Amino acid sequence: MNVLFDNLALYGSGFLTTIELFVISAIGSLIWGTLLAGMRVSPVPILRAFGAGYVNTIRNTPLTLVFFFFAFAYPRLDIVRLDFFTLACLALTVYTAAFVCECVRSGINTVPVGQAEASRALGFGFTQTISQIVLPQAIRAVVPPLTNVQIALLKNTTIAAGFSVVEAGGIYQNLSERGYDVFVGLLWVAVGFLILVTPLTILQRRLEKRWSVSR
């Protein structure tokens, strides 16, 4: 317990950064992933090709390489100067969005084709059909896999510690420098992540129960 109590400020700041990384990246990946899913089922060939190419490329690229790109290659492009925290959020968003896209796309495929055809018969365009008819039903069908993707995102935030972002994954380095037992320190990090993951699991179960009843 001494490791935890003697370093409460370190644990607090580390997990606060982790939560910030997670929340920003989760929102970004949900938005971008949903847009990608729309592209993948779009009637426009260029959008379908872009969506498929993006997903296939990112899903087969290790997250560490995505971080390397944003940490070392992006600054050389000299577009907009960003701090490491923002670059970490971008890396996590870009990577996670590919998995969100496939989850949403699988949900879209579960919606009966007749509903889209009926909406088009009523004069709805593609964007209206997707946003008002298909997506609300698709999201309900993919709550468990989407939650799993977000849980994986939460754990992936630890990679940011290797790129100068001081978050929970980098606590052990500070403990080692201070002469504390790193193994015990990592156990408390694991407990912290368990506490963070639990609300996501509870939310998933409640949404599943509520939406299964409404269906």
Coordinates of N, CA, C and O in Angstrom, one line a residue, residues 34-199:
T34 N -17.9 5.9 -37.9 CA -19.2 5.9 -38.4 C -19.3 6.5 -39.8 O -19.9 5.9 -40.7
L35 N -18.5 7.5 -40.0 CA -18.4 8.1 -41.4 C -17.8 7.1 -42.4 O -18.2 7.0 -43.5
L36 N -16.8 6.4 -41.9 CA -16.1 5.4 -42.8 C -17.1 4.3 -43.1 O -17.1 3.8 -44.2
A37 N -17.9 3.9 -42.1 CA -18.9 2.9 -42.4 C -19.9 3.3 -43.5 O -20.3 2.5 -44.3
G38 N -20.3 4.6 -43.4 CA -21.1 5.1 -44.4 C -20.5 5.1 -45.8 O -21.2 4.8 -46.8
M39 N -19.2 5.4 -45.8 CA -18.5 5.4 -47.1 C -18.4 4.0 -47.6 O -18.6 3.7 -48.9
R40 N -18.3 3.0 -46.8 CA -18.1 1.6 -47.2 C -19.4 1.0 -47.8 O -19.4 0.1 -48.6
V41 N -20.6 1.6 -47.4 CA -21.8 1.1 -48.0 C -22.4 2.2 -49.0 O -23.5 2.0 -49.4
S42 N -21.6 3.2 -49.3 CA -22.1 4.2 -50.2 C -22.2 3.7 -51.6 O -21.5 2.9 -52.1
P43 N -23.2 4.3 -52.4 CA -23.3 4.0 -53.8 C -22.2 4.6 -54.6 O -22.1 4.3 -55.8
V44 N -21.4 5.5 -54.0 CA -20.3 6.1 -54.8 C -19.1 5.3 -54.8 O -18.5 5.0 -53.7
P45 N -18.6 4.8 -55.9 CA -17.4 3.9 -55.9 C -16.2 4.4 -55.3 O -15.4 3.7 -54.6
I46 N -15.9 5.7 -55.5 CA -14.7 6.3 -54.9 C -14.7 6.3 -53.4 O -13.7 6.0 -52.7
L47 N -15.9 6.6 -52.8 CA -16.0 6.6 -51.4 C -15.9 5.1 -50.8 O -15.2 4.9 -49.8
R48 N -16.5 4.2 -51.5 CA -16.3 2.8 -51.1 C -14.9 2.3 -51.2 O -14.4 1.6 -50.3
A49 N -14.2 2.7 -52.2 CA -12.8 2.3 -52.4 C -11.9 3.0 -51.3 O -11.0 2.3 -50.7
F50 N -12.2 4.2 -51.0 CA -11.4 4.9 -49.9 C -11.7 4.3 -48.6 O -10.7 4.0 -47.8
G51 N -12.9 4.0 -48.3 CA -13.3 3.3 -47.0 C -12.6 2.0 -46.8 O -12.0 1.7 -45.8
A52 N -12.7 1.2 -47.9 CA -12.1 -0.2 -47.9 C -10.6 -0.1 -47.7 O -10.0 -0.8 -47.0
G53 N -10.0 0.8 -48.5 CA -8.5 1.0 -48.5 C -8.0 1.4 -47.1 O -7.0 0.9 -46.6
Y54 N -8.7 2.4 -46.5 CA -8.4 2.9 -45.2 C -8.5 1.8 -44.2 O -7.5 1.6 -43.4
V55 N -9.6 1.1 -44.1 CA -9.8 0.0 -43.1 C -8.7 -1.1 -43.3 O -8.1 -1.5 -42.3
N56 N -8.5 -1.5 -44.5 CA -7.6 -2.6 -44.7 C -6.1 -2.2 -44.4 O -5.4 -3.0 -43.9
T57 N -5.8 -1.0 -44.6 CA -4.4 -0.5 -44.3 C -4.2 -0.4 -42.8 O -3.2 -0.9 -42.3
I58 N -5.1 0.3 -42.2 CA -5.0 0.6 -40.7 C -5.1 -0.6 -39.9 O -4.3 -0.8 -38.9
R59 N -6.0 -1.5 -40.2 CA -6.2 -2.7 -39.4 C -5.0 -3.6 -39.5 O -4.8 -4.4 -38.6
N60 N -4.3 -3.6 -40.6 CA -3.1 -4.4 -40.7 C -1.8 -3.7 -40.4 O -0.7 -4.2 -40.7
T61 N -1.9 -2.5 -39.8 CA -0.7 -1.8 -39.3 C -0.7 -1.8 -37.8 O -1.7 -1.4 -37.2
P62 N 0.4 -2.2 -37.2 CA 0.5 -2.1 -35.7 C 0.3 -0.7 -35.2 O 0.7 0.3 -35.8
L63 N -0.3 -0.6 -34.0 CA -0.6 0.7 -33.5 C 0.7 1.5 -33.2 O 0.7 2.7 -33.3
T64 N 1.7 0.7 -32.8 CA 3.0 1.4 -32.5 C 3.5 2.2 -33.8 O 4.1 3.3 -33.6
L65 N 3.3 1.6 -35.0 CA 3.8 2.3 -36.2 C 2.9 3.5 -36.5 O 3.5 4.5 -37.0
V66 N 1.7 3.4 -36.1 CA 0.8 4.6 -36.3 C 1.3 5.7 -35.3 O 1.4 6.9 -35.7
F67 N 1.7 5.4 -34.1 CA 2.2 6.3 -33.2 C 3.6 6.9 -33.7 O 3.8 8.1 -33.6
F68 N 4.4 6.0 -34.3 CA 5.7 6.5 -34.8 C 5.4 7.5 -35.9 O 6.2 8.5 -36.1
F69 N 4.4 7.3 -36.8 CA 4.1 8.2 -37.9 C 3.8 9.6 -37.3 O 4.3 10.6 -37.7
F70 N 2.9 9.6 -36.3 CA 2.4 10.9 -35.8 C 3.5 11.6 -34.9 O 3.6 12.8 -34.8
A71 N 4.4 10.8 -34.3 CA 5.4 11.3 -33.5 C 6.6 11.8 -34.2 O 7.2 12.9 -33.9
F72 N 7.0 11.1 -35.3 CA 8.2 11.5 -36.0 C 8.0 11.9 -37.5 O 8.7 12.8 -38.0
A73 N 7.1 11.3 -38.2 CA 6.9 11.7 -39.6 C 6.0 12.9 -39.8 O 6.3 13.8 -40.6
Y74 N 4.9 13.0 -39.0 CA 4.0 14.1 -39.1 C 4.6 15.5 -38.9 O 4.4 16.4 -39.7
P75 N 5.5 15.6 -37.9 CA 6.1 16.9 -37.7 C 7.0 17.4 -38.9 O 7.1 18.6 -39.1
R76 N 7.5 16.4 -39.6 CA 8.3 16.8 -40.8 C 7.5 17.3 -42.0 O 8.0 17.9 -42.9
L77 N 6.2 17.0 -41.9 CA 5.3 17.5 -43.0 C 5.0 19.0 -42.8 O 4.6 19.7 -43.8
D78 N 5.3 19.5 -41.7 CA 5.2 21.0 -41.4 C 3.8 21.5 -41.8 O 3.7 22.6 -42.4
I79 N 2.8 20.8 -41.3 CA 1.4 21.3 -41.6 C 0.9 22.2 -40.5 O 0.8 23.4 -40.6
V80 N 0.6 21.6 -39.3 CA 0.2 22.3 -38.1 C 1.0 21.7 -37.0 O 1.0 20.5 -36.8
R81 N 1.6 22.5 -36.2 CA 2.4 22.0 -35.0 C 1.5 21.6 -33.9 O 0.6 22.4 -33.5
L82 N 1.6 20.4 -33.5 CA 0.8 19.9 -32.4 C 1.6 19.3 -31.3 O 2.7 18.8 -31.5
D83 N 1.1 19.3 -30.1 CA 1.9 18.7 -28.9 C 1.7 17.2 -29.0 O 0.8 16.7 -29.7
F84 N 2.5 16.5 -28.1 CA 2.5 15.1 -28.1 C 1.1 14.5 -27.7 O 0.7 13.5 -28.2
F85 N 0.4 15.2 -26.8 CA -0.9 14.7 -26.3 C -1.9 14.7 -27.5 O -2.6 13.7 -27.7
T86 N -1.9 15.8 -28.2 CA -2.8 15.8 -29.4 C -2.5 14.8 -30.4 O -3.4 14.2 -31.0
L87 N -1.2 14.6 -30.7 CA -0.7 13.6 -31.7 C -1.1 12.2 -31.2 O -1.5 11.4 -32.0
A88 N -1.0 12.0 -29.9 CA -1.4 10.7 -29.3 C -2.9 10.4 -29.6 O -3.4 9.3 -29.9
C89 N -3.7 11.5 -29.3 CA -5.2 11.4 -29.6 C -5.5 11.1 -31.0 O -6.4 10.2 -31.3
L90 N -4.8 11.7 -31.9 CA -5.0 11.5 -33.4 C -4.6 10.1 -33.7 O -5.3 9.4 -34.5
A91 N -3.5 9.6 -33.2 CA -3.0 8.2 -33.5 C -4.1 7.2 -33.0 O -4.4 6.3 -33.8
L92 N -4.6 7.4 -31.8 CA -5.6 6.4 -31.3 C -6.9 6.5 -32.0 O -7.5 5.5 -32.3
T93 N -7.2 7.7 -32.4 CA -8.5 7.9 -33.2 C -8.4 7.3 -34.6 O -9.3 6.5 -35.0
V94 N -7.3 7.5 -35.3 CA -7.1 7.0 -36.6 C -7.1 5.5 -36.6 O -7.7 4.8 -37.4
Y95 N -6.5 4.9 -35.6 CA -6.4 3.4 -35.5 C -7.7 2.8 -35.1 O -8.2 1.9 -35.7
T96 N -8.3 3.3 -34.0 CA -9.5 2.7 -33.5 C -10.7 2.9 -34.5 O -11.6 2.0 -34.5
A97 N -10.7 4.0 -35.2 CA -11.8 4.2 -36.2 C -12.0 3.1 -37.2 O -13.1 2.8 -37.6
A98 N -10.9 2.4 -37.6 CA -11.0 1.3 -38.5 C -11.8 0.2 -37.9 O -12.6 -0.5 -38.6
F99 N -11.7 -0.1 -36.7 CA -12.4 -1.2 -36.0 C -13.8 -0.8 -35.7 O -14.7 -1.6 -35.8
V100 N -14.0 0.5 -35.4 CA -15.4 1.0 -35.2 C -16.2 0.9 -36.5 O -17.3 0.5 -36.5
C101 N -15.5 1.2 -37.6 CA -16.1 1.2 -38.9 C -16.6 -0.2 -39.2 O -17.8 -0.4 -39.7
E102 N -15.8 -1.2 -39.0 CA -16.2 -2.6 -39.3 C -17.4 -3.1 -38.4 O -18.3 -3.8 -38.8
C103 N -17.4 -2.6 -37.1 CA -18.5 -2.9 -36.2 C -19.8 -2.3 -36.7 O -20.8 -3.0 -36.8
V104 N -19.7 -1.0 -37.1 CA -20.9 -0.3 -37.5 C -21.4 -0.9 -38.9 O -22.6 -1.1 -39.1
R105 N -20.5 -1.2 -39.7 CA -20.8 -1.8 -41.0 C -21.5 -3.1 -40.9 O -22.5 -3.5 -41.6
S106 N -21.0 -4.0 -39.9 CA -21.7 -5.2 -39.7 C -23.1 -5.0 -39.1 O -24.0 -5.8 -39.5
G107 N -23.3 -4.0 -38.3 CA -24.6 -3.6 -37.9 C -25.5 -3.2 -39.0 O -26.7 -3.5 -39.0
I108 N -25.0 -2.4 -39.9 CA -25.8 -1.9 -41.1 C -26.2 -3.1 -41.9 O -27.4 -3.1 -42.4
N109 N -25.4 -4.1 -42.0 CA -25.8 -5.3 -42.8 C -26.9 -6.1 -42.1 O -27.5 -7.0 -42.8
T110 N -27.1 -5.9 -40.8 CA -28.2 -6.7 -40.2 C -29.5 -6.0 -40.4 O -30.6 -6.7 -40.1
V111 N -29.6 -4.8 -40.8 CA -30.8 -4.1 -41.1 C -31.4 -4.6 -42.4 O -30.7 -4.6 -43.4
P112 N -32.7 -5.1 -42.4 CA -33.3 -5.6 -43.6 C -33.2 -4.6 -44.8 O -33.4 -3.4 -44.6
V113 N -32.9 -5.1 -45.9 CA -32.7 -4.3 -47.1 C -34.0 -3.6 -47.5 O -34.0 -2.5 -48.0
G114 N -35.1 -4.2 -47.2 CA -36.4 -3.6 -47.5 C -36.7 -2.3 -46.8 O -37.4 -1.4 -47.4
Q115 N -36.1 -2.1 -45.7 CA -36.3 -0.8 -45.0 C -35.6 0.4 -45.8 O -36.2 1.5 -45.9
A116 N -34.4 0.1 -46.3 CA -33.7 1.1 -47.1 C -34.5 1.3 -48.4 O -34.6 2.5 -48.9
E117 N -35.0 0.3 -49.0 CA -35.8 0.4 -50.2 C -37.0 1.2 -50.0 O -37.4 2.1 -50.8
A118 N -37.7 1.0 -48.9 CA -38.9 1.7 -48.5 C -38.6 3.2 -48.3 O -39.4 4.0 -48.7
S119 N -37.5 3.5 -47.7 CA -37.2 4.9 -47.4 C -36.9 5.6 -48.7 O -37.2 6.8 -48.9
R120 N -36.2 4.9 -49.6 CA -35.9 5.5 -50.9 C -37.2 5.7 -51.7 O -37.4 6.7 -52.4
A121 N -38.2 4.8 -51.6 CA -39.5 4.9 -52.2 C -40.2 6.2 -51.7 O -41.0 6.8 -52.4
L122 N -40.0 6.5 -50.4 CA -40.6 7.7 -49.8 C -39.9 9.0 -50.2 O -40.3 10.1 -49.7
G123 N -38.8 8.9 -50.9 CA -38.1 10.1 -51.4 C -36.9 10.4 -50.5 O -36.3 11.5 -50.7
F124 N -36.5 9.5 -49.6 CA -35.3 9.8 -48.8 C -34.0 9.6 -49.6 O -33.9 8.7 -50.4
G125 N -33.1 10.5 -49.4 CA -31.8 10.3 -50.1 C -30.9 9.3 -49.3 O -31.3 8.8 -48.2
F126 N -29.7 9.0 -49.8 CA -28.8 8.0 -49.1 C -28.4 8.5 -47.7 O -28.5 7.7 -46.8
T127 N -28.1 9.8 -47.6 CA -27.7 10.3 -46.3 C -28.8 10.2 -45.3 O -28.6 9.8 -44.1
Q128 N -30.0 10.6 -45.7 CA -31.2 10.5 -44.8 C -31.5 9.1 -44.4 O -31.8 8.8 -43.3
T129 N -31.4 8.2 -45.4 CA -31.7 6.8 -45.1 C -30.7 6.2 -44.1 O -31.1 5.5 -43.2
I130 N -29.4 6.5 -44.3 CA -28.4 6.0 -43.4 C -28.6 6.6 -42.0 O -28.6 5.9 -41.0
S131 N -28.7 7.9 -41.9 CA -28.7 8.6 -40.6 C -30.0 8.4 -39.8 O -30.0 8.3 -38.6
Q132 N -31.2 8.3 -40.5 CA -32.5 8.3 -39.8 C -33.1 6.9 -39.8 O -33.9 6.7 -38.9
I133 N -32.8 6.0 -40.7 CA -33.4 4.7 -40.7 C -32.5 3.6 -40.3 O -32.7 2.8 -39.4
V134 N -31.3 3.6 -41.0 CA -30.4 2.4 -40.8 C -29.5 2.5 -39.6 O -29.5 1.5 -38.8
L135 N -28.8 3.6 -39.4 CA -27.9 3.7 -38.3 C -28.5 3.5 -36.9 O -27.9 2.8 -36.0
P136 N -29.7 4.1 -36.6 CA -30.3 3.9 -35.3 C -30.5 2.4 -34.9 O -30.3 2.0 -33.8
Q137 N -30.8 1.6 -36.0 CA -31.0 0.2 -35.7 C -29.7 -0.6 -35.7 O -29.5 -1.5 -34.9
A138 N -28.8 -0.1 -36.5 CA -27.5 -0.8 -36.6 C -26.7 -0.6 -35.3 O -26.1 -1.6 -34.8
I139 N -26.7 0.6 -34.7 CA -26.0 0.8 -33.5 C -26.5 -0.1 -32.4 O -25.7 -0.6 -31.6
R140 N -27.8 -0.3 -32.3 CA -28.3 -1.2 -31.3 C -27.8 -2.6 -31.4 O -27.6 -3.3 -30.4
A141 N -27.6 -3.0 -32.6 CA -27.2 -4.4 -32.9 C -25.7 -4.6 -32.5 O -25.3 -5.8 -32.4
V142 N -24.9 -3.6 -32.5 CA -23.4 -3.7 -32.3 C -22.9 -3.2 -31.0 O -21.7 -2.8 -30.9
V143 N -23.8 -3.0 -30.0 CA -23.3 -2.5 -28.7 C -22.2 -3.3 -28.1 O -21.1 -2.8 -27.7
P144 N -22.3 -4.7 -28.1 CA -21.2 -5.4 -27.5 C -19.9 -5.3 -28.2 O -18.8 -5.0 -27.5
P145 N -19.8 -5.5 -29.5 CA -18.5 -5.3 -30.2 C -17.9 -3.9 -30.1 O -16.7 -3.7 -30.0
L146 N -18.8 -2.9 -30.2 CA -18.4 -1.5 -30.0 C -17.8 -1.2 -28.7 O -16.8 -0.5 -28.5
T147 N -18.4 -1.8 -27.6 CA -17.9 -1.6 -26.3 C -16.5 -2.3 -26.1 O -15.6 -1.8 -25.5
N148 N -16.4 -3.5 -26.8 CA -15.1 -4.2 -26.7 C -14.0 -3.3 -27.4 O -12.8 -3.3 -27.0
V149 N -14.4 -2.7 -28.5 CA -13.4 -1.8 -29.2 C -13.0 -0.7 -28.3 O -11.8 -0.3 -28.3
Q150 N -13.9 -0.1 -27.6 CA -13.6 1.0 -26.7 C -12.8 0.6 -25.5 O -11.9 1.3 -25.0
I151 N -13.0 -0.6 -25.0 CA -12.2 -1.2 -23.9 C -10.8 -1.4 -24.4 O -9.8 -1.1 -23.7
A152 N -10.6 -1.9 -25.6 CA -9.3 -2.1 -26.2 C -8.6 -0.7 -26.4 O -7.4 -0.6 -26.2
L153 N -9.4 0.3 -26.8 CA -8.8 1.7 -26.9 C -8.3 2.2 -25.6 O -7.2 2.7 -25.5
L154 N -9.1 1.9 -24.5 CA -8.6 2.3 -23.2 C -7.3 1.7 -22.8 O -6.4 2.4 -22.3
K155 N -7.1 0.5 -23.1 CA -5.9 -0.2 -22.8 C -4.7 0.2 -23.7 O -3.6 0.3 -23.4
N156 N -5.1 0.6 -25.0 CA -4.1 1.0 -25.9 C -3.5 2.4 -25.6 O -2.4 2.7 -26.1
T157 N -4.2 3.1 -24.7 CA -3.6 4.4 -24.3 C -2.3 4.3 -23.7 O -1.5 5.2 -23.6
T158 N -2.0 3.1 -23.1 CA -0.7 2.9 -22.5 C 0.5 3.1 -23.4 O 1.6 3.4 -23.0
I159 N 0.3 2.8 -24.7 CA 1.4 3.0 -25.7 C 1.8 4.4 -25.8 O 3.0 4.7 -26.1
A160 N 1.0 5.4 -25.4 CA 1.3 6.8 -25.5 C 2.5 7.1 -24.5 O 3.2 8.1 -24.7
A161 N 2.6 6.3 -23.5 CA 3.7 6.5 -22.5 C 5.1 6.5 -23.2 O 6.0 7.1 -22.7
G162 N 5.2 5.7 -24.2 CA 6.5 5.6 -24.9 C 6.8 6.8 -25.9 O 7.8 6.8 -26.5
F163 N 5.8 7.7 -25.9 CA 5.9 8.9 -26.8 C 5.8 10.2 -26.1 O 5.1 11.1 -26.5
S164 N 6.3 10.2 -24.9 CA 6.4 11.4 -24.1 C 5.1 11.9 -23.6 O 5.0 13.1 -23.2
V165 N 4.1 11.1 -23.5 CA 2.8 11.4 -22.9 C 2.7 10.7 -21.5 O 2.7 9.5 -21.4
V166 N 2.7 11.5 -20.5 CA 2.8 11.0 -19.1 C 1.4 10.5 -18.7 O 0.5 11.3 -18.3
E167 N 1.1 9.2 -18.9 CA -0.2 8.7 -18.5 C 0.1 7.4 -17.7 O 1.2 7.1 -17.3
A168 N -1.0 6.6 -17.4 CA -0.9 5.5 -16.5 C 0.1 4.5 -16.9 O 0.8 3.8 -16.1
G169 N 0.3 4.3 -18.2 CA 1.2 3.3 -18.7 C 2.7 3.6 -18.4 O 3.6 2.8 -18.4
G170 N 3.0 4.9 -18.1 CA 4.3 5.3 -17.8 C 4.7 5.5 -16.3 O 5.7 5.9 -16.0
I171 N 3.7 5.1 -15.5 CA 3.9 5.2 -14.0 C 5.1 4.4 -13.5 O 5.9 4.9 -12.7
Y172 N 5.2 3.2 -14.1 CA 6.3 2.3 -13.6 C 7.7 2.9 -13.8 O 8.6 2.7 -13.0
Q173 N 7.9 3.7 -14.8 CA 9.2 4.4 -15.1 C 9.5 5.3 -13.9 O 10.6 5.3 -13.4
N174 N 8.5 6.1 -13.5 CA 8.8 7.0 -12.4 C 9.0 6.3 -11.1 O 9.8 6.7 -10.2
L175 N 8.3 5.2 -10.9 CA 8.4 4.4 -9.6 C 9.8 3.8 -9.6 O 10.4 3.7 -8.5
S176 N 10.3 3.3 -10.7 CA 11.7 2.8 -10.8 C 12.7 3.8 -10.4 O 13.7 3.5 -9.7
E177 N 12.5 5.0 -11.0 CA 13.5 6.1 -10.7 C 13.5 6.5 -9.2 O 14.5 6.9 -8.6
R178 N 12.3 6.3 -8.5 CA 12.2 6.6 -7.1 C 12.6 5.5 -6.2 O 12.5 5.6 -5.0
G179 N 12.9 4.3 -6.8 CA 13.3 3.2 -5.9 C 12.2 2.4 -5.4 O 12.5 1.6 -4.4
Y180 N 11.0 2.5 -5.9 CA 9.9 1.6 -5.4 C 9.8 0.3 -6.1 O 10.4 0.2 -7.2
D181 N 9.1 -0.6 -5.6 CA 8.9 -1.9 -6.2 C 8.0 -1.7 -7.4 O 6.8 -1.5 -7.3
V182 N 8.6 -1.9 -8.6 CA 7.8 -1.7 -9.8 C 6.7 -2.7 -10.0 O 5.6 -2.3 -10.5
F183 N 6.9 -3.9 -9.6 CA 5.9 -5.0 -9.7 C 4.6 -4.6 -9.0 O 3.5 -4.7 -9.5
V184 N 4.8 -4.2 -7.7 CA 3.7 -3.8 -6.9 C 3.0 -2.5 -7.5 O 1.8 -2.4 -7.6
G185 N 3.8 -1.6 -8.0 CA 3.3 -0.4 -8.7 C 2.4 -0.8 -9.9 O 1.4 -0.2 -10.1
L186 N 2.9 -1.8 -10.7 CA 2.1 -2.2 -11.9 C 0.8 -2.9 -11.5 O -0.2 -2.8 -12.2
L187 N 0.8 -3.6 -10.3 CA -0.4 -4.2 -9.9 C -1.5 -3.1 -9.6 O -2.6 -3.3 -9.9
W188 N -1.0 -2.0 -9.0 CA -2.0 -0.9 -8.7 C -2.5 -0.3 -10.0 O -3.6 0.2 -10.2
V189 N -1.6 -0.2 -11.0 CA -2.0 0.3 -12.4 C -3.1 -0.6 -12.9 O -4.1 -0.2 -13.5
A190 N -2.9 -2.0 -12.8 CA -3.8 -2.9 -13.3 C -5.2 -2.8 -12.6 O -6.3 -2.8 -13.2
V191 N -5.1 -2.5 -11.3 CA -6.4 -2.3 -10.5 C -7.1 -1.0 -11.0 O -8.3 -1.0 -11.2
G192 N -6.3 0.0 -11.3 CA -6.9 1.3 -11.9 C -7.6 1.0 -13.2 O -8.7 1.6 -13.4
F193 N -7.0 0.3 -14.1 CA -7.6 0.0 -15.3 C -8.9 -0.9 -15.2 O -9.8 -0.7 -15.9
L194 N -8.8 -1.8 -14.2 CA -10.0 -2.6 -13.9 C -11.2 -1.7 -13.5 O -12.3 -1.9 -13.9
I195 N -10.9 -0.7 -12.7 CA -11.9 0.3 -12.2 C -12.4 1.1 -13.4 O -13.6 1.4 -13.4
L196 N -11.6 1.4 -14.3 CA -12.0 2.2 -15.5 C -12.9 1.4 -16.4 O -13.8 1.9 -17.1
V197 N -12.5 0.1 -16.6 CA -13.2 -0.7 -17.5 C -14.6 -1.1 -17.0 O -15.5 -1.3 -17.8
T198 N -14.7 -1.3 -15.7 CA -16.0 -1.8 -15.2 C -17.2 -0.9 -15.6 O -18.2 -1.5 -15.9
P199 N -17.2 0.4 -15.5 CA -18.3 1.2 -15.9 C -18.7 1.0 -17.4 O -19.9 1.0 -17.7

